[in-house]
Coordinates of C-alpha atoms in Angstrom, one line a residue:
M23 CA -38.0 -27.2 10.4
N24 CA -34.7 -25.4 9.1
R25 CA -33.5 -22.1 9.7
K26 CA -33.4 -19.9 6.7
I27 CA -31.1 -18.4 4.8
A28 CA -31.1 -15.7 1.9
I29 CA -28.0 -14.8 0.3
I30 CA -27.6 -12.0 -2.0
G31 CA -24.8 -13.0 -4.2
D32 CA -23.1 -11.3 -7.9
R33 CA -20.7 -11.9 -9.9
F34 CA -18.2 -11.3 -8.1
M35 CA -19.2 -13.3 -5.0
L36 CA -20.2 -15.6 -5.8
P37 CA -23.9 -16.6 -4.2
E38 CA -22.2 -20.3 -4.8
V39 CA -19.7 -20.7 -3.3
F40 CA -20.8 -18.2 -0.3
R41 CA -23.8 -21.6 -0.1
D42 CA -20.7 -23.7 -0.5
K43 CA -18.1 -23.1 2.1
I44 CA -22.2 -22.1 4.2
T45 CA -22.1 -25.8 4.0
E46 CA -18.9 -26.7 4.7
A47 CA -19.5 -24.7 8.1
C48 CA -22.7 -26.3 9.2
G49 CA -24.2 -28.8 7.3
N50 CA -26.7 -29.8 4.8
G51 CA -29.8 -29.1 7.6
L52 CA -30.0 -25.7 6.7
D53 CA -32.9 -23.7 4.2
I54 CA -30.6 -21.6 1.8
H55 CA -31.9 -19.0 -0.8
T56 CA -29.9 -17.7 -3.8
H57 CA -29.6 -14.6 -5.1
T58 CA -27.2 -13.2 -7.9
Q59 CA -27.4 -9.6 -8.6
A60 CA -25.5 -7.7 -12.1
W61 CA -22.6 -5.7 -10.7
P62 CA -20.5 -5.6 -11.5
D63 CA -21.9 -5.6 -15.0
E64 CA -24.1 -3.0 -13.9
P65 CA -22.9 -0.6 -11.7
M66 CA -23.5 0.0 -8.2
E67 CA -25.0 3.3 -6.5
H68 CA -21.7 5.0 -4.2
G69 CA -23.4 8.2 -2.5
Y70 CA -20.4 9.8 -2.5
A71 CA -21.1 12.8 -5.5
A72 CA -25.2 12.0 -5.2
A73 CA -26.5 11.3 -1.8
G74 CA -27.4 7.4 -1.6
L75 CA -30.6 5.4 -0.2
D76 CA -30.6 7.1 2.8
G77 CA -27.3 8.1 3.4
L78 CA -26.0 4.2 2.3
K79 CA -23.2 3.6 -0.1
E80 CA -21.5 1.3 -2.2
Y81 CA -24.8 -1.0 -3.0
F82 CA -26.2 -2.3 -5.2
G83 CA -30.4 -3.7 -5.3
K84 CA -33.7 -1.8 -5.4
P85 CA -35.5 -2.3 -1.7
D86 CA -38.6 -3.8 -2.1
E87 CA -36.8 -6.8 -4.7
I88 CA -34.6 -6.9 -1.4
I89 CA -37.2 -6.8 1.0
D90 CA -39.4 -9.8 -0.8
F91 CA -36.2 -12.2 -1.3
I92 CA -35.7 -12.3 2.0
G93 CA -38.9 -12.0 3.7
D94 CA -38.4 -14.1 7.3
A95 CA -35.1 -15.8 7.0
E96 CA -33.5 -15.1 11.0
V97 CA -29.9 -14.8 8.8
L98 CA -28.8 -13.0 5.3
V99 CA -25.2 -13.1 3.5
T100 CA -24.4 -10.9 1.9
H101 CA -22.0 -8.3 -0.3
L102 CA -23.5 -5.2 -1.7
A103 CA -27.9 -5.6 -0.7
P104 CA -28.7 -2.4 1.3
L105 CA -30.3 -1.8 4.5
S106 CA -31.2 1.1 5.2
A107 CA -34.2 1.5 8.3
G108 CA -36.9 1.6 6.4
I109 CA -35.5 -2.7 4.4
L110 CA -35.1 -3.1 7.6
D111 CA -38.4 -1.8 9.5
R112 CA -40.0 -4.6 6.8
L113 CA -37.4 -7.6 7.3
P114 CA -38.8 -8.4 11.2
A115 CA -37.4 -12.0 11.6
L116 CA -33.8 -11.1 10.1
K117 CA -30.8 -11.8 13.6
L118 CA -27.8 -11.2 11.4
V119 CA -26.7 -9.9 8.3
A120 CA -23.0 -11.4 7.1
V121 CA -21.4 -8.4 4.9
S122 CA -18.6 -10.2 2.6
R123 CA -16.4 -6.7 2.6
G124 CA -14.4 -4.9 4.9
G125 CA -16.5 -1.9 5.5
P126 CA -20.2 -2.5 6.3
V127 CA -20.9 0.9 4.3
N128 CA -23.8 -0.2 2.8
I129 CA -25.5 -1.4 5.7
D130 CA -27.7 0.8 7.9
M131 CA -25.5 0.2 11.3
E132 CA -27.4 2.9 13.7
A133 CA -30.2 1.1 12.8
A134 CA -29.1 -2.5 12.6
R135 CA -28.4 -2.2 15.6
S136 CA -31.6 -0.7 16.9
H137 CA -33.5 -3.6 15.4
G138 CA -31.5 -6.3 17.1
V139 CA -29.7 -7.8 14.0
T140 CA -26.1 -8.6 14.7
V141 CA -24.0 -8.1 11.0
V142 CA -20.7 -8.9 11.5
N143 CA -18.2 -8.2 8.7
V144 CA -14.9 -9.3 6.7
P145 CA -11.8 -6.6 7.8
G146 CA -9.8 -6.5 4.7
R147 CA -11.3 -9.8 3.0
N148 CA -8.9 -8.8 -0.2
A149 CA -6.1 -6.4 1.8
S150 CA -3.5 -8.9 -0.4
A151 CA -5.7 -8.5 -3.9
V152 CA -5.1 -4.1 -3.4
A153 CA -1.6 -4.3 -2.0
E154 CA -0.4 -7.1 -5.3
F155 CA -1.9 -3.7 -7.1
T156 CA -0.7 -1.4 -5.4
I157 CA 2.5 -2.2 -6.5
G158 CA 2.2 -2.8 -9.7
A159 CA 0.7 0.5 -9.6
I160 CA 4.1 1.7 -9.1
L161 CA 5.7 -0.1 -11.1
T162 CA 3.3 0.6 -14.8
E163 CA 4.3 4.3 -14.3
T164 CA 7.9 5.0 -12.1
R165 CA 9.5 2.1 -15.3
L166 CA 7.5 3.6 -17.7
I167 CA 5.2 0.4 -18.4
R168 CA 1.4 2.1 -19.1
V169 CA 4.1 5.0 -22.0
G170 CA 5.7 1.9 -23.9
H171 CA 2.5 -0.6 -23.8
E172 CA 0.8 2.0 -25.9
A173 CA 3.3 3.0 -27.9
L174 CA 3.9 0.1 -30.0
R175 CA -0.3 -0.3 -29.5
E176 CA 0.2 2.3 -31.7
G177 CA 3.5 1.1 -33.6
I178 CA 5.8 3.2 -32.1
W179 CA 9.0 1.9 -30.9
R180 CA 10.0 4.7 -28.0
G181 CA 13.9 3.5 -27.9
D182 CA 14.0 6.9 -26.5
L183 CA 12.5 5.6 -23.3
Y184 CA 16.5 3.8 -22.9
R185 CA 17.7 7.9 -22.8
A186 CA 19.0 9.1 -19.5
D187 CA 17.3 12.2 -19.2
R188 CA 13.5 10.6 -20.1
T189 CA 13.9 6.4 -18.6
G190 CA 12.4 5.5 -16.2
R191 CA 13.5 5.3 -11.8
E192 CA 14.0 2.5 -9.9
L193 CA 12.6 1.7 -6.0
S194 CA 15.5 1.0 -4.5
E195 CA 16.4 4.7 -5.1
M196 CA 13.0 6.6 -4.2
T197 CA 11.2 7.2 -1.3
V198 CA 7.9 6.5 -0.8
G199 CA 5.0 7.8 1.0
V200 CA 2.6 5.5 2.4
I201 CA -1.1 6.8 3.9
G202 CA -3.0 5.1 6.4
Y203 CA -1.4 1.9 7.8
G204 CA -4.0 -0.3 8.0
N205 CA -5.0 -3.4 7.0
I206 CA -3.1 -3.1 3.5
G207 CA -1.4 -0.1 4.4
T208 CA 0.2 -2.7 6.4
R209 CA 1.3 -4.9 3.3
V210 CA 1.9 -2.5 1.2
V211 CA 4.7 -1.1 3.3
R212 CA 6.0 -4.8 3.4
L213 CA 6.1 -5.4 -0.4
L214 CA 8.1 -2.5 -0.9
R215 CA 10.5 -3.3 1.6
A216 CA 12.0 -6.3 -0.6
F217 CA 12.6 -3.1 -3.3
G218 CA 14.9 -2.0 -0.8
C219 CA 13.2 1.9 -1.4
R220 CA 12.9 4.6 1.7
I221 CA 9.1 4.0 3.4
L222 CA 7.3 7.0 5.1
V223 CA 3.8 6.2 6.6
A224 CA 1.2 8.7 7.7
D225 CA -0.8 7.6 10.1
P226 CA -2.4 9.5 13.1
Y227 CA -3.9 6.7 15.2
V228 CA -1.2 4.2 15.0
Q229 CA 1.8 3.1 15.4
L230 CA 4.2 0.9 13.0
S231 CA 4.9 -2.4 14.3
A232 CA 8.5 -3.3 15.5
E233 CA 9.3 -5.3 12.6
D234 CA 8.8 -2.1 9.8
R235 CA 10.4 -0.1 12.8
A236 CA 13.8 -2.5 12.6
A237 CA 13.5 -2.3 9.0
G238 CA 13.7 1.4 9.0
V239 CA 10.3 2.7 8.1
E240 CA 9.4 5.9 9.2
H241 CA 6.7 6.9 10.8
V242 CA 5.7 10.8 9.7
G243 CA 3.2 13.7 10.1
L244 CA 1.7 14.4 6.4
D245 CA 3.4 16.8 5.6
D246 CA 6.9 15.6 5.6
L247 CA 6.0 12.5 3.9
L248 CA 4.4 15.0 1.2
A249 CA 7.2 16.9 1.2
R250 CA 10.1 13.9 0.0
S251 CA 8.1 10.8 -0.9
D252 CA 8.5 10.4 -4.8
V253 CA 5.4 8.1 -4.6
V254 CA 2.3 8.4 -2.1
T255 CA 0.4 5.8 -2.5
L256 CA -3.6 6.4 -0.2
H257 CA -5.2 4.0 1.8
P258 CA -7.5 4.9 4.2
R259 CA -11.2 4.6 4.8
V260 CA -13.0 7.1 3.5
T261 CA -13.6 9.8 6.6
E262 CA -14.9 13.6 6.7
E263 CA -10.8 14.1 7.9
T264 CA -9.3 12.0 5.2
R265 CA -12.2 13.5 2.2
H266 CA -10.1 15.5 0.0
M267 CA -6.8 15.2 1.5
I268 CA -5.3 15.4 -2.1
N269 CA -6.3 18.9 -2.9
A270 CA -5.2 21.8 -4.8
D271 CA -2.8 23.3 -1.4
T272 CA -1.2 18.8 -0.5
L273 CA -0.8 18.2 -3.6
A274 CA 1.8 22.1 -4.0
K275 CA 3.4 20.0 -0.7
M276 CA 4.6 17.1 -3.2
K277 CA 7.2 16.7 -5.2
R278 CA 7.7 18.4 -8.6
G279 CA 7.7 14.8 -10.7
A280 CA 6.3 12.9 -8.5
L281 CA 3.4 10.3 -8.6
L282 CA 0.2 9.9 -6.8
V283 CA -1.6 6.7 -7.4
N284 CA -4.9 6.2 -5.5
T285 CA -6.1 2.1 -5.0
A286 CA -7.7 2.7 -2.1
R287 CA -11.4 5.1 -3.1
G288 CA -12.4 7.8 -5.2
P289 CA -13.2 11.2 -2.4
L290 CA -10.0 10.6 -0.6
A291 CA -9.1 13.1 -4.2
D292 CA -10.3 16.1 -5.4
Y293 CA -10.1 15.5 -9.1
D294 CA -10.1 18.8 -10.2
A295 CA -7.6 19.4 -8.2
L296 CA -5.1 16.9 -9.7
Y297 CA -6.0 17.5 -13.1
E298 CA -4.6 20.7 -12.4
A299 CA -1.3 19.5 -10.8
L300 CA -0.8 16.8 -13.4
A301 CA -1.9 19.6 -16.8
S302 CA 1.0 21.8 -15.4
G303 CA 3.8 18.6 -15.0
H304 CA 4.0 19.5 -10.7
L305 CA 3.4 16.0 -10.8
G306 CA 4.9 13.3 -13.4
G307 CA 2.1 11.3 -13.2
A308 CA -1.1 9.5 -11.1
M309 CA -2.8 5.7 -11.7
L310 CA -5.7 5.7 -10.9
E311 CA -8.0 2.7 -9.7
T312 CA -11.4 4.5 -8.0
F313 CA -12.8 7.6 -8.8
A314 CA -15.6 9.8 -7.0
V315 CA -17.7 8.7 -9.9
E316 CA -18.5 4.8 -11.6
P317 CA -18.5 4.3 -13.7
V318 CA -16.5 7.9 -14.8
P319 CA -18.1 9.9 -17.6
A320 CA -16.0 9.5 -22.0
D321 CA -15.1 13.0 -21.6
W322 CA -13.8 13.1 -18.7
P323 CA -10.4 15.0 -18.5
L324 CA -8.3 12.8 -17.0
L325 CA -9.0 10.4 -19.1
K326 CA -7.3 12.8 -22.4
L327 CA -4.4 13.8 -19.9
P328 CA -0.7 11.2 -21.4
N329 CA 0.4 11.4 -17.5
V330 CA -1.8 9.5 -16.4
T331 CA -2.5 5.5 -16.1
L332 CA -6.7 4.5 -15.2
T333 CA -8.3 0.8 -14.1
P334 CA -11.8 0.4 -13.4
H335 CA -11.7 0.0 -9.8
I336 CA -10.6 -3.7 -10.0
A337 CA -7.5 -3.9 -6.9
G338 CA -10.0 -6.2 -4.6
A339 CA -10.3 -8.4 -7.3
S340 CA -9.4 -11.4 -6.8
V341 CA -10.7 -15.2 -7.7
R342 CA -8.5 -15.7 -4.0
T343 CA -10.5 -12.7 -2.3
V344 CA -14.0 -14.2 -2.9
T345 CA -13.3 -17.4 -1.5
Y346 CA -12.4 -15.9 1.8
A347 CA -14.6 -13.6 2.3
A348 CA -17.4 -15.9 1.8
E349 CA -15.0 -18.7 4.1
R350 CA -15.3 -15.7 6.2
A351 CA -18.5 -15.0 6.5
A352 CA -19.3 -18.8 6.6
E353 CA -18.0 -18.7 9.7
E354 CA -19.5 -16.8 10.9
V355 CA -23.4 -17.9 10.3
R356 CA -21.7 -21.5 11.9
R357 CA -21.1 -19.1 15.2
Y358 CA -24.6 -17.3 15.3
L359 CA -26.3 -21.1 14.4
A360 CA -24.5 -22.3 17.0
G361 CA -24.4 -19.5 19.4
E362 CA -21.3 -18.3 20.6
P363 CA -19.9 -14.8 19.8
P364 CA -18.8 -14.1 16.5
V365 CA -15.6 -13.4 15.2
N366 CA -16.0 -9.2 13.9
P367 CA -18.6 -7.7 14.5
C368 CA -19.2 -4.3 13.1

């Protein structure tokens, strides 16, 4: 009897890409079933601003639909399907879950362990994409790309942006503070080094690489980073320690006129406090890619400010992210079927 694999993908992590990569890695002798969820055309449940399903974060799908599709499959490959304790209770045949994301926040890990289900993930799956996007976000603000674009769309030629008192600054003369030195933060630092800017890193749990130390990157405390940086970019995970780490107190420690970039997670920042800092002119601008509530309300005050660029949580979206994550998930499935230990157990 062929071993049964259930694939729950969506319109980003395409189930056919999962299937093809698994077939390449494992051969054709598998019973593979696929299902396509409607995300991102329909929003996921976040579980940040309001409680999610049994404490899960960032998931898509109703429990009964998930259970009915997985059925007696031994292996589940998914992107966003929720697996709570109650769902796992009803899936006794399930032994492996390969989740194609950096953190298995859509899975109750304690329940998975108690049910004997191995969970593997793809750390750093979109690190390159987010790091590149972050550099683009910084340049969009520092070189007035958004400001010039918006004016031209309105038929206004902003020749005044060439004035010395209004034009942008080059990264080569700026200090950039990177908060979080994980898969994404390290790549951001690597890309920033090419611009010749001074780079500060705040992360109390890691040490700088020898390469970054040799290049002059400084490992500093958070307060020091905030006080010295012209640009602050966020890259930590959301934990109780980092939730609202950008708040009224920490914003007050930033340089007047500084720029904040958040391509990580919305709960890292108190957006009410950020609004006040931007509206008052204490901060010169912000580039925000993630939010505590997604989609953001149409009347959200930050949408109205002239010194903010916003994008709809797309930093990690690239074609390479899809293929890379599917390749890594397929390798984990191959290893499981061959009786080999996983590469990235959660």
